[in-house]
Short mmCIF file of C-alpha atoms in Angstrom, two decimals:
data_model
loop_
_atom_site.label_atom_id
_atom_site.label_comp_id
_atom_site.label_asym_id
_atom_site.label_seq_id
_atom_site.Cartn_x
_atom_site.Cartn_y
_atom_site.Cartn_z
CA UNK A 1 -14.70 -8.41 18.33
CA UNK A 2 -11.02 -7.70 18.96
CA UNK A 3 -9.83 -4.33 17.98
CA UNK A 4 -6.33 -3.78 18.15
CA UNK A 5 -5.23 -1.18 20.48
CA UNK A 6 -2.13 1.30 20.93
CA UNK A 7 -0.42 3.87 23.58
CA UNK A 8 -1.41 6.96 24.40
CA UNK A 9 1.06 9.93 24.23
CA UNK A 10 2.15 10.71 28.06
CA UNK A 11 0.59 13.61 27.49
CA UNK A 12 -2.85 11.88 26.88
CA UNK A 13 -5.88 12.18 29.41
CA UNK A 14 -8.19 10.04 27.52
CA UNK A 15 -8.67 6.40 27.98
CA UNK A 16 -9.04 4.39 24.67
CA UNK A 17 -13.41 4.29 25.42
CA UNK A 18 -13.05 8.02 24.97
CA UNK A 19 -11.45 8.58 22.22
CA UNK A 20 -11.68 5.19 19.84
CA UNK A 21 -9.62 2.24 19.50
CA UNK A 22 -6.71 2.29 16.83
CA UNK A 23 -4.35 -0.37 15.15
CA UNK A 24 -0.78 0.81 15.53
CA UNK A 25 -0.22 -0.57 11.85
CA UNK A 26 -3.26 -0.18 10.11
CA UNK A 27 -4.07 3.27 11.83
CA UNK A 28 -7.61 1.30 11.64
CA UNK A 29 -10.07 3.08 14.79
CA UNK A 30 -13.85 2.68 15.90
CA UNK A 31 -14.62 6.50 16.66
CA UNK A 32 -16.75 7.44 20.04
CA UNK A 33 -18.88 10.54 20.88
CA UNK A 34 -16.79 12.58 22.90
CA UNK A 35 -18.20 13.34 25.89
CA UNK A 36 -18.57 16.59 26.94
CA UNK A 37 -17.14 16.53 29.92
CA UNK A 38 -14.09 14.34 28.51
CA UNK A 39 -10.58 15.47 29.55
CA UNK A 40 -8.93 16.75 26.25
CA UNK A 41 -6.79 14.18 24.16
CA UNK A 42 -4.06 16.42 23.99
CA UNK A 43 -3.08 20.34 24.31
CA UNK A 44 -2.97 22.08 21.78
CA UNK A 45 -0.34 22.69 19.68
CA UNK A 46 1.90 25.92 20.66
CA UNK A 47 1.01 27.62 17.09
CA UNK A 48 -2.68 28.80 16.55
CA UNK A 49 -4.61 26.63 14.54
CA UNK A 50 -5.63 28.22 11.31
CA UNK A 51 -9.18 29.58 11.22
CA UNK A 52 -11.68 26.56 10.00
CA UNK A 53 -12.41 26.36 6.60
CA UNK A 54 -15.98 27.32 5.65
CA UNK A 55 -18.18 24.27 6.95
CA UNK A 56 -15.43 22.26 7.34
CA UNK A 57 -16.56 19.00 10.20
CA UNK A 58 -13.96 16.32 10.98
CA UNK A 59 -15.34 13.33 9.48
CA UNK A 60 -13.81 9.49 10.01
CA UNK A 61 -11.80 7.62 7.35
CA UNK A 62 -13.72 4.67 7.25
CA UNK A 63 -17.21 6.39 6.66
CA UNK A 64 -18.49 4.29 4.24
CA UNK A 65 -18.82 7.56 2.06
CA UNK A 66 -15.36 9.04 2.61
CA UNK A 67 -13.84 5.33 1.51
CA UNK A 68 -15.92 5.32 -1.20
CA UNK A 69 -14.82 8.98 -2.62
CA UNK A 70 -12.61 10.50 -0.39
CA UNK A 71 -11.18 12.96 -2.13
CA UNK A 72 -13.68 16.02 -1.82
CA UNK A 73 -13.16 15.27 2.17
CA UNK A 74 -9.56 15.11 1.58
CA UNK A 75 -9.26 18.81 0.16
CA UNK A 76 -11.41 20.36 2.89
CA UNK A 77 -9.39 18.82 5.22
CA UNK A 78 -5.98 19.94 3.00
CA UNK A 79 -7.60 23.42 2.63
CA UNK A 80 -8.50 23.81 6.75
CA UNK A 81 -5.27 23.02 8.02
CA UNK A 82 -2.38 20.84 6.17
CA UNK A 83 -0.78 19.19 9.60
CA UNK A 84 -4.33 18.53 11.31
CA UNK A 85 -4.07 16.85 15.10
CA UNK A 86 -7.35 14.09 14.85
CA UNK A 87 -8.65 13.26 18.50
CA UNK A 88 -10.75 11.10 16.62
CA UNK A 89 -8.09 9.06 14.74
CA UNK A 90 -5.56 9.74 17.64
CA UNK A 91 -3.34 10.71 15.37
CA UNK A 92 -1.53 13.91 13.47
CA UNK A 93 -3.28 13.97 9.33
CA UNK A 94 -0.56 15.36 7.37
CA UNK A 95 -2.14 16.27 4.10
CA UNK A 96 -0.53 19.30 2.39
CA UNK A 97 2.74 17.99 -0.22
CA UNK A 98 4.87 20.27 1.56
CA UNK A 99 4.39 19.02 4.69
CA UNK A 100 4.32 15.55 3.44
CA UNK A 101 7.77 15.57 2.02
CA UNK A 102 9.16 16.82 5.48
CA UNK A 103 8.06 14.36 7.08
CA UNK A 104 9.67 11.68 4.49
CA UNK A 105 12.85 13.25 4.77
CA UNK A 106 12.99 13.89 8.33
CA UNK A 107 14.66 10.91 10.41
CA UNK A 108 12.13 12.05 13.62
CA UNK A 109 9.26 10.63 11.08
CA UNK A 110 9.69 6.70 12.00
CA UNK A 111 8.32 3.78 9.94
CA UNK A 112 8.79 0.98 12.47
CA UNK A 113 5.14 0.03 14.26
CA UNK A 114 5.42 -3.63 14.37
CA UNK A 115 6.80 -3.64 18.04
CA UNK A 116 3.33 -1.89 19.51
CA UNK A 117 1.06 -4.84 17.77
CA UNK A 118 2.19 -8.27 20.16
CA UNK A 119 0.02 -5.66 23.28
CA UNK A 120 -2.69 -5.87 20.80
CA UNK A 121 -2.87 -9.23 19.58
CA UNK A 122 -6.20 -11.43 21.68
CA UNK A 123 -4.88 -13.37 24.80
CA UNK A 124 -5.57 -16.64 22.85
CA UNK A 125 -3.61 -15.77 19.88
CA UNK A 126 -0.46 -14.94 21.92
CA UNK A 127 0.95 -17.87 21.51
CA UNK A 128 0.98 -18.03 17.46
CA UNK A 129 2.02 -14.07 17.49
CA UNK A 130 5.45 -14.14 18.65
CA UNK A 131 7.48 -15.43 15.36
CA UNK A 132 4.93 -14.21 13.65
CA UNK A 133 5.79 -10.14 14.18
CA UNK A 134 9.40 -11.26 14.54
CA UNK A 135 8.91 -11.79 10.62
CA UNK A 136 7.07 -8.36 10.53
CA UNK A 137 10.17 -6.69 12.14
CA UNK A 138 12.37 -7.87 9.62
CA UNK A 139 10.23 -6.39 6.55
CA UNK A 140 12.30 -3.47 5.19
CA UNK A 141 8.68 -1.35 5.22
CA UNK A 142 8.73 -1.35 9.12
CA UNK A 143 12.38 -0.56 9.43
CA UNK A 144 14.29 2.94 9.79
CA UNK A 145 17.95 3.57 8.35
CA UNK A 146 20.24 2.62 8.44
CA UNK A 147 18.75 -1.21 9.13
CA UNK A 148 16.40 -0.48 6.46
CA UNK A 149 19.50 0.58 4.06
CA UNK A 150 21.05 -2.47 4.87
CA UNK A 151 18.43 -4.47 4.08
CA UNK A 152 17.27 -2.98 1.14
CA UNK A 153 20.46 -2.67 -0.73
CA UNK A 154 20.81 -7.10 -1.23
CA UNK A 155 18.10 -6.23 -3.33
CA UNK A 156 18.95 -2.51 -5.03
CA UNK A 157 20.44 -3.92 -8.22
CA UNK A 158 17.58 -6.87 -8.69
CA UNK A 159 14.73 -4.02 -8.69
CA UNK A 160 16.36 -1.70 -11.10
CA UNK A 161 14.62 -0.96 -14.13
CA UNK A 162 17.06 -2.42 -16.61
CA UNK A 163 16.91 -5.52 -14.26
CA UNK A 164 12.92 -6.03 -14.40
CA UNK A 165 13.45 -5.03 -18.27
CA UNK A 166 14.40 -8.60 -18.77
CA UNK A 167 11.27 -9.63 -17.95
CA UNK A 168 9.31 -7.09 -20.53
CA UNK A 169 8.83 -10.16 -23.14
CA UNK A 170 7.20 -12.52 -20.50
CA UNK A 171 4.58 -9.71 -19.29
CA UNK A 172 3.53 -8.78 -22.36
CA UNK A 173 2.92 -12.70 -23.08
CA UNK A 174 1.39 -13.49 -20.20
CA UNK A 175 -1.17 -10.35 -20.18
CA UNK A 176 -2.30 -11.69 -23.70
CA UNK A 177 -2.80 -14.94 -22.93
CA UNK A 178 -4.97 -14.22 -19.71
CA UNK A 179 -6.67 -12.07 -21.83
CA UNK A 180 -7.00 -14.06 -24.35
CA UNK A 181 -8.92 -16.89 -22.30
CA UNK A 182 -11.33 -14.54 -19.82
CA UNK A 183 -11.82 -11.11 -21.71
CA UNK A 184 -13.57 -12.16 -25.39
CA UNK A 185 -14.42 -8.97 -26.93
CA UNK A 186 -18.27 -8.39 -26.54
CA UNK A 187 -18.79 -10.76 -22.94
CA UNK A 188 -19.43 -9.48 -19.50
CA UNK A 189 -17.17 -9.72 -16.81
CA UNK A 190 -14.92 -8.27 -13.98
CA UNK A 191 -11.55 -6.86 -14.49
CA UNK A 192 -10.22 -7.57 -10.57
CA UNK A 193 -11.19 -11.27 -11.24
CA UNK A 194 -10.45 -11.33 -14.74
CA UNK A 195 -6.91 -10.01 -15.03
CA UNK A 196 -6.10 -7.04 -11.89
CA UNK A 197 -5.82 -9.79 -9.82
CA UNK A 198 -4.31 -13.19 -11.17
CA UNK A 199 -2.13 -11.50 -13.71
CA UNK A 200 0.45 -9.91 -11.04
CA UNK A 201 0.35 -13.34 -8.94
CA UNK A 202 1.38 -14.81 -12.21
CA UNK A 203 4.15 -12.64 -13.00
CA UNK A 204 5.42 -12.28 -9.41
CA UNK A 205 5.39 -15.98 -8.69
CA UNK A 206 7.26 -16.20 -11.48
CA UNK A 207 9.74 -13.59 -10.58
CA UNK A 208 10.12 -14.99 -7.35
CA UNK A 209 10.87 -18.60 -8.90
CA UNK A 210 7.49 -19.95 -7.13
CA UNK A 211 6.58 -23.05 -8.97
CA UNK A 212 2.97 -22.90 -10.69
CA UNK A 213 1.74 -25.86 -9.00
CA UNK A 214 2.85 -24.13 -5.33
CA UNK A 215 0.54 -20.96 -6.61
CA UNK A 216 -2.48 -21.61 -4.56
CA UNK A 217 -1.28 -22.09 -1.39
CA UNK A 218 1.30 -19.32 -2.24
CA UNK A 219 -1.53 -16.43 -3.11
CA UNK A 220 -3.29 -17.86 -0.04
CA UNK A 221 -0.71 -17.35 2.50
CA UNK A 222 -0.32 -13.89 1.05
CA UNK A 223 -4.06 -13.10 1.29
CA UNK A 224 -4.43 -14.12 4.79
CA UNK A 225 -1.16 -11.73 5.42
CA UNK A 226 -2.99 -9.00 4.31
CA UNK A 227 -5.62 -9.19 6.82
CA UNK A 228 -3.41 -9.04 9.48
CA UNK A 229 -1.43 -6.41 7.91
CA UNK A 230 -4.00 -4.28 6.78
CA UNK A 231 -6.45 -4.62 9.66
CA UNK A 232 -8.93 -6.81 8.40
CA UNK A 233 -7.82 -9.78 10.77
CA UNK A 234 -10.02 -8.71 14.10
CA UNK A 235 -11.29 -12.22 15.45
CA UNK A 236 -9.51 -14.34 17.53
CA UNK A 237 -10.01 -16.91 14.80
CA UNK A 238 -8.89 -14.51 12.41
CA UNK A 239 -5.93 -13.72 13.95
CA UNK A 240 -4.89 -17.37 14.31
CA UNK A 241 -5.45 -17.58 10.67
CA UNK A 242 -3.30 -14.53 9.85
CA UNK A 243 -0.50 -15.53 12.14
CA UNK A 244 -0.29 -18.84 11.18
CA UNK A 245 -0.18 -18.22 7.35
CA UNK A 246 2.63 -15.44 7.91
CA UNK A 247 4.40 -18.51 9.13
CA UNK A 248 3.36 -20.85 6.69
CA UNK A 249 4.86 -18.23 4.28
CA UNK A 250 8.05 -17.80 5.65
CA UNK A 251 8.41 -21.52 6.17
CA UNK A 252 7.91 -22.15 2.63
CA UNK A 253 10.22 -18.82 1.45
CA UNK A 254 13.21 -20.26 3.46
CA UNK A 255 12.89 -23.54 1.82
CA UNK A 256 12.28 -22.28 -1.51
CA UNK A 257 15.70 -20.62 -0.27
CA UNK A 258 17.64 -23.98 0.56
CA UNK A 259 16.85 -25.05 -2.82
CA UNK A 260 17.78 -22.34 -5.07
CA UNK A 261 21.14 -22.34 -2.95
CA UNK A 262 21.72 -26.03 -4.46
CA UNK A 263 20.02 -25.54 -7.65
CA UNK A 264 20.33 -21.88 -8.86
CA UNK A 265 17.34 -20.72 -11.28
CA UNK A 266 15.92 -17.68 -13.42
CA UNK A 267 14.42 -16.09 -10.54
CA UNK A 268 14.92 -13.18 -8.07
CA UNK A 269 15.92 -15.44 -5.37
CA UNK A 270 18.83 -17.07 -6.86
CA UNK A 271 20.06 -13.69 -8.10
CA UNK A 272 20.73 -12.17 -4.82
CA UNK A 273 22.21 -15.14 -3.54
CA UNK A 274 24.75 -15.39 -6.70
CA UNK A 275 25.61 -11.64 -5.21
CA UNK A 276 27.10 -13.09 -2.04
CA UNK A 277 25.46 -11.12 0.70
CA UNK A 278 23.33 -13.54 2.12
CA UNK A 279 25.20 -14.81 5.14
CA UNK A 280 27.22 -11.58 5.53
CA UNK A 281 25.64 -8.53 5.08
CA UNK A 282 22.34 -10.00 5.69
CA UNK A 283 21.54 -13.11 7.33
CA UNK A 284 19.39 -15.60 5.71
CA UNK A 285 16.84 -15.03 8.37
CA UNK A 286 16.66 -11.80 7.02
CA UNK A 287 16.48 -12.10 3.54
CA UNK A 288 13.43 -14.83 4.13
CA UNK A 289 11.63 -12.04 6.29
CA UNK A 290 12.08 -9.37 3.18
CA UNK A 291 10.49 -11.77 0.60
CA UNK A 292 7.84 -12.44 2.69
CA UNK A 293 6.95 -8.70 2.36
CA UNK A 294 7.35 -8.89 -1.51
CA UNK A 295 5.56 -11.08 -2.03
CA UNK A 296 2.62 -9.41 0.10
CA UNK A 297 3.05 -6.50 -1.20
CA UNK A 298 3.67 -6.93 -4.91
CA UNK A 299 0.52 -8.53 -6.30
CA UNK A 300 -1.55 -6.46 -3.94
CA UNK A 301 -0.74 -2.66 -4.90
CA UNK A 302 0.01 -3.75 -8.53
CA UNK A 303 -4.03 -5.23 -8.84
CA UNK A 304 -4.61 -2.08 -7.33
CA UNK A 305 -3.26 0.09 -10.05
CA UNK A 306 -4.23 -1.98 -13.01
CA UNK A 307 -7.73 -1.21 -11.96
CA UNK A 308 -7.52 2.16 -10.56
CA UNK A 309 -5.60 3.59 -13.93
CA UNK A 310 -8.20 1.61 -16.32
CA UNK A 311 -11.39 2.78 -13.74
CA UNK A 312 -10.17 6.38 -14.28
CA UNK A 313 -9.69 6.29 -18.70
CA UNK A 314 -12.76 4.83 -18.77
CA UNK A 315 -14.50 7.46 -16.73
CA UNK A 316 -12.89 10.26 -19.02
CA UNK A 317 -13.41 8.92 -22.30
CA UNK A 318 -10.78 12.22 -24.08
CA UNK A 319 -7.91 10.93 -22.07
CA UNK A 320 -8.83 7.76 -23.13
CA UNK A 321 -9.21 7.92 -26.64
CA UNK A 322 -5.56 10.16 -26.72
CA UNK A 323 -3.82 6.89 -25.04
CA UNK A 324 -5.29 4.88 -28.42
CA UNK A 325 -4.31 7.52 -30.54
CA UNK A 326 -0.66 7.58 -29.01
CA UNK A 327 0.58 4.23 -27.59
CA UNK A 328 3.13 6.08 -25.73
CA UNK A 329 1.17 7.87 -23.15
CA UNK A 330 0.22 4.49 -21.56
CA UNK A 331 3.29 5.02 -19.62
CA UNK A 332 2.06 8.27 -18.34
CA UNK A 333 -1.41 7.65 -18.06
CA UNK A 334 -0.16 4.83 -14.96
CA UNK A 335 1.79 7.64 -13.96
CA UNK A 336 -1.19 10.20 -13.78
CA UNK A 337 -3.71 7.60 -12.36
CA UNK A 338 -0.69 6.99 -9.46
CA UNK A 339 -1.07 10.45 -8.66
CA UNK A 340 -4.95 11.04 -8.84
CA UNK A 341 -6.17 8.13 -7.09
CA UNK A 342 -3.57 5.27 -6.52
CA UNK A 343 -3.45 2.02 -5.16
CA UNK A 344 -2.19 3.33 -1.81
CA UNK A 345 -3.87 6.18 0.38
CA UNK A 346 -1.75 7.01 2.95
CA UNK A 347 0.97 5.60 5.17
CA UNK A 348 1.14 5.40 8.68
CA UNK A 349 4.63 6.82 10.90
CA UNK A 350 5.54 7.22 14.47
CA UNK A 351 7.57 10.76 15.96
CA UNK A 352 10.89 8.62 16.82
CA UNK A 353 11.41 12.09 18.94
CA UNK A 354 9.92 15.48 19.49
CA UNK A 355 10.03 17.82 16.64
CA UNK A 356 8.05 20.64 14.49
CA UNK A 357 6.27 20.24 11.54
CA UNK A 358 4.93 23.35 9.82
CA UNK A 359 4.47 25.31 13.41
CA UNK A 360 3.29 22.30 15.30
CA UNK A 361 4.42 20.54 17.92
CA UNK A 362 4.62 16.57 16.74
CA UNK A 363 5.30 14.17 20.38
CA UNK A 364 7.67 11.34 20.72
CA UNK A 365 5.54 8.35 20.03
CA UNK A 366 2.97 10.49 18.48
CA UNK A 367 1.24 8.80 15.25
CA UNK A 368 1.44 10.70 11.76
CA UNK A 369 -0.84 9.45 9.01
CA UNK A 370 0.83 10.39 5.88
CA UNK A 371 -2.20 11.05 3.42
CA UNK A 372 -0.34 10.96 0.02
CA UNK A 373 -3.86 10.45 -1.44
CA UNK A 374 -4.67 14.41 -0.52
CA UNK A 375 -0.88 15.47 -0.91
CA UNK A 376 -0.65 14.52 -4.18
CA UNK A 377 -3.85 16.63 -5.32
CA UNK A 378 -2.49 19.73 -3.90
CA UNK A 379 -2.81 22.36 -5.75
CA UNK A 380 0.17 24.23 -4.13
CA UNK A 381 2.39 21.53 -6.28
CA UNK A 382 -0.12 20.10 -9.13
CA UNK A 383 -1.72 22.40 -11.24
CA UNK A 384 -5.74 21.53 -11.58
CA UNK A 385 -4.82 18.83 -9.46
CA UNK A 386 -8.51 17.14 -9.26
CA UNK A 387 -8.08 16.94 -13.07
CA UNK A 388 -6.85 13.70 -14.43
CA UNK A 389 -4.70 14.03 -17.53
CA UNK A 390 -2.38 11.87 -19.31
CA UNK A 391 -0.58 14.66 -20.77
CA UNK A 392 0.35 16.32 -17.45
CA UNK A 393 3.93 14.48 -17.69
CA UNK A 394 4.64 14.50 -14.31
CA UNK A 395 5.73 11.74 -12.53
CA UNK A 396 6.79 13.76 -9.07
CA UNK A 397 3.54 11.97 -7.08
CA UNK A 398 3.92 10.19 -4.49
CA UNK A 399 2.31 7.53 -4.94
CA UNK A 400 5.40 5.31 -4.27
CA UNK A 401 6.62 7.11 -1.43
CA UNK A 402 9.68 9.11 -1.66
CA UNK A 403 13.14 8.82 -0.72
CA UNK A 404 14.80 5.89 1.22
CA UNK A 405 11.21 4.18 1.63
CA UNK A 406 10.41 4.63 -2.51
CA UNK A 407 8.77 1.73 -3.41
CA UNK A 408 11.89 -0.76 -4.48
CA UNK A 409 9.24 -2.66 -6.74
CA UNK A 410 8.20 0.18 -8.79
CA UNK A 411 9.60 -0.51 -11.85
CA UNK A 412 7.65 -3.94 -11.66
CA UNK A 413 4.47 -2.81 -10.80
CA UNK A 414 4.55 -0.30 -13.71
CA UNK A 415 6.19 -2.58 -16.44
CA UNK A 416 2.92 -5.04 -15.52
CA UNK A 417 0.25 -2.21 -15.19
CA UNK A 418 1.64 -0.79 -18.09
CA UNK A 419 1.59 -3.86 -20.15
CA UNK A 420 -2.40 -4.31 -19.09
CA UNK A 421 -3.62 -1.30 -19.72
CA UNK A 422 -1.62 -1.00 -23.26
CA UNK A 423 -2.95 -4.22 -24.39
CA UNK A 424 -6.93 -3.29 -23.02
CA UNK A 425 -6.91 0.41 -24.53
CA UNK A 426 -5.18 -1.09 -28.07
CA UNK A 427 -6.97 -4.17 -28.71
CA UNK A 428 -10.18 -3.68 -26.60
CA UNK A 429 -11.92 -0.53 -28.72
CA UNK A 430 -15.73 -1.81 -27.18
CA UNK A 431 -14.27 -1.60 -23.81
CA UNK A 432 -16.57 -0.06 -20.87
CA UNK A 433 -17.99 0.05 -17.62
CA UNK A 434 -21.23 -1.05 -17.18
CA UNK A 435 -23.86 1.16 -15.28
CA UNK A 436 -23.12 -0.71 -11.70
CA UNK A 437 -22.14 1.06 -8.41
CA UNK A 438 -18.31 0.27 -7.22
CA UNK A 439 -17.76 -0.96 -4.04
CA UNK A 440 -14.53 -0.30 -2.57
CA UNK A 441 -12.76 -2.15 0.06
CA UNK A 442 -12.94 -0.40 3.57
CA UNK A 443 -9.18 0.47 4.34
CA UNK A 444 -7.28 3.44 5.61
CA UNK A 445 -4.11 2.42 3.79
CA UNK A 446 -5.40 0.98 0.19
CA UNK A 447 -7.68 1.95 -2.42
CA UNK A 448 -8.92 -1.16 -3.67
CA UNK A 449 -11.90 -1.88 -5.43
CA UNK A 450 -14.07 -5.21 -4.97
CA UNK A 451 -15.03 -5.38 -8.76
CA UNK A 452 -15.07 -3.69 -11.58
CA UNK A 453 -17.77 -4.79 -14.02
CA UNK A 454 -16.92 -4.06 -17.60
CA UNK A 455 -17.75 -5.43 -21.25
CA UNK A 456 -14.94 -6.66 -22.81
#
């Protein structure tokens, strides 16, 4: 197996067998016993370390029982120290709101980490890797200002909510007509498969102007993405795979491109073109490499939330009989479910240069792991924050980041979330989960389940 692998700070004694292996992007590492006589992985920070937490023990990530439920972990960890340097994550676990929101704002915090993975990719796969990240690099996600604010704004006015608004009429028809053929009232089945899942691929194809017959291929590209993205890709097969479908997918993208430049459509791709800044601003090159991350990232954390928002009504049955009273609080009842356990668990950030953060010492080239997941049940900025309630009418989470890297398809993902769980909670009264264990992916970065098992 081939785990990817990443520098150590200078000021790092450890070798990687010491102290784990780690995925630059992903954050993704195989933890070791430390041995005793091990050098240290760093010095400690100049400001004591707050006292540990009553029986508070460092546990990894990807336990299978902290990915399962990690949010009990999550506020230990929180409560014992807020900006937490992990030797066994190699890597600083920024937890507390506070803290969290410096770093977003604070240009030292970096998002680019594609430039680390070619060291990491197998010997094999070299060859396939090369365009491959140079696609990566282009992906607004991966880029600090003020590249990322000039690739971002070709696409500012497209994303706005009035914008996506247009496309209200065709959600709303397309969520009842997926319903409407795989969730009859009274059968068995699985809401990922059912409708989490195909119903954003739908609508984002169609955004996108991505011909229905294209779809398969499309979503399959965009899967195989993922696991190089995400971590999952770790054989050299695998890799290969990952690589070559990244290309595939920009191949496709830029032709897709060509022909919406002759033959303009209702779709997000002619749009920006008809704005003129292809070719100027932004190069076409460019622009491909951005829709490659849309459509990645679109269908992926909007499944996510359709799942995660109808997973948590159905597991408080008050909040979810107040969204059927009142129609209206679907809205904030996608808002609340962002916030108390979203589609995304943390992000991952490099220290562009050396700077503090809440009295500690954060290195050039030092990782941060931005756990939104625990900031956003802090109870220093959400009242009863391991509560979940629809009423709480509060939409300051941060569940789609914050500031110049706010999620640009927000509106999108909740106009389609939205629309699913307004149709399941109205027109669904026998809807619930059957007695069945959830399984949820293993991932530092998403909280996806594999299934969720429901009568209809």
């Amino acid at each position: 197996m081939t785990v990817l692998t990443t520098h150590t700070p200078a000021t790092t004694t450890a070798t990687a067998t010491e102290t784990g292996l780690v995925c630059p992007v992903t954050g993704r590492t195989a933890p070791r016993a430390a041995s005793p006589s091990a050098p240290q992985v760093r010095p400690p920070a100049p400001a004591p370390a707050p006292a540990p937490a009553a029986g508070f023990t460092e546990r990894y990530l990807l336990d299978p029982a902290v990915n399962a439920d990690p949010y009990g972990y999550l506020n230990s960890l929180r409560d014992h120290d807020p900006v937490y340097w992990s030797a066994m994550h190699r890597a600083w676990l920024v937890t507390g709101h506070a803290q969290l929101m410096h770093c977003l704002r604070d240009p030292a915090v970096s998002a680019e980490r594609v430039r680390p993975l070619m060291d990491a990719v197998p010997e094999g796969a070299r060859e396939d890797a090369e365009r491959a990240f140079a696609i990566l690099s282009r992906w607004m996600v991966f880029n600090d200002a003020p590249q990322h604010r000039r690739l971002r704004q070709v696409f500012q006015e497209q994303f706005a909510a009035r914008a996506i608004g247009r496309y209200r009429a065709f959600v709303e028809r397309a969520t009842r007509a997926m319903l409407a053929r795989r969730a009859v009232p009274g059968r068995i089945g699985d809401l990922v498969a059912d409708i989490a899942r195909p119903l954003p691929a739908l609508v984002f194809a169609r955004w996108l102007g991505v011909p229905q017959a294209h779809g398969p291929s499309f979503w399959y590209w965009n899967a195989r993405v993922g696991d190089l993205v995400l971590g999952a890709a770790q054989e050299e097969r695998e890799y290969r795979t990952s690589l070559q479908s990244l290309v595939n997918l920009d191949d496709y993208l830029a032709d897709l491109v060509r022909q919406r430049r002759a033959d303009p459509k209702d779709d997000l791709i002619s749009a920006v073109l008809a704005g003129g800044q292809i070719g100027s601003s932004v190069s076409e090159e460019e622009f491909v490499g951005m829709l490659t991350q849309m459509a990645f990232a679109g269908g992926e954390t909007t499944s996510n939330l359709i799942v995660n928002t109808v997973l948590a009504l159905l597991e408080h049955p008050d909040e979810l009989a107040a969204v059927r009273d009142d129609p209206q609080l679907v809205s904030m009842a996608v808002e609340e479910a962002m916030r108390f356990d979203g589609p995304s668990k943390m992000s991952i950030r490099t220290a562009a240069r050396d700077f503090d953060l809440d009295g500690r010492s954060v290195r050039a080239e030092d990782r941060l792991f931005l756990v939104t997941a625990a900031a956003n049940r802090d109870p220093a900025r959400f009242p009863d924050p391991d509560l979940f309630s629809v009423r709480r009418g509060s939409a300051s989470h941060l569940g789609f980041g914050f500031g110049a890297h706010f999620c640009i398809g927000a509106a999108l993902a909740r106009l389609v979330a939205g629309a699913v769980v307004d149709v399941l909670v109205r027109e669904y009264p026998g809807l619930e989960l059957l007695p069945e264990q959830h399984a949820w992916q293993p991932s530092l970065l998403n909280r996806a389940l594999t299934a969720l098992p429901v009568r209809y």
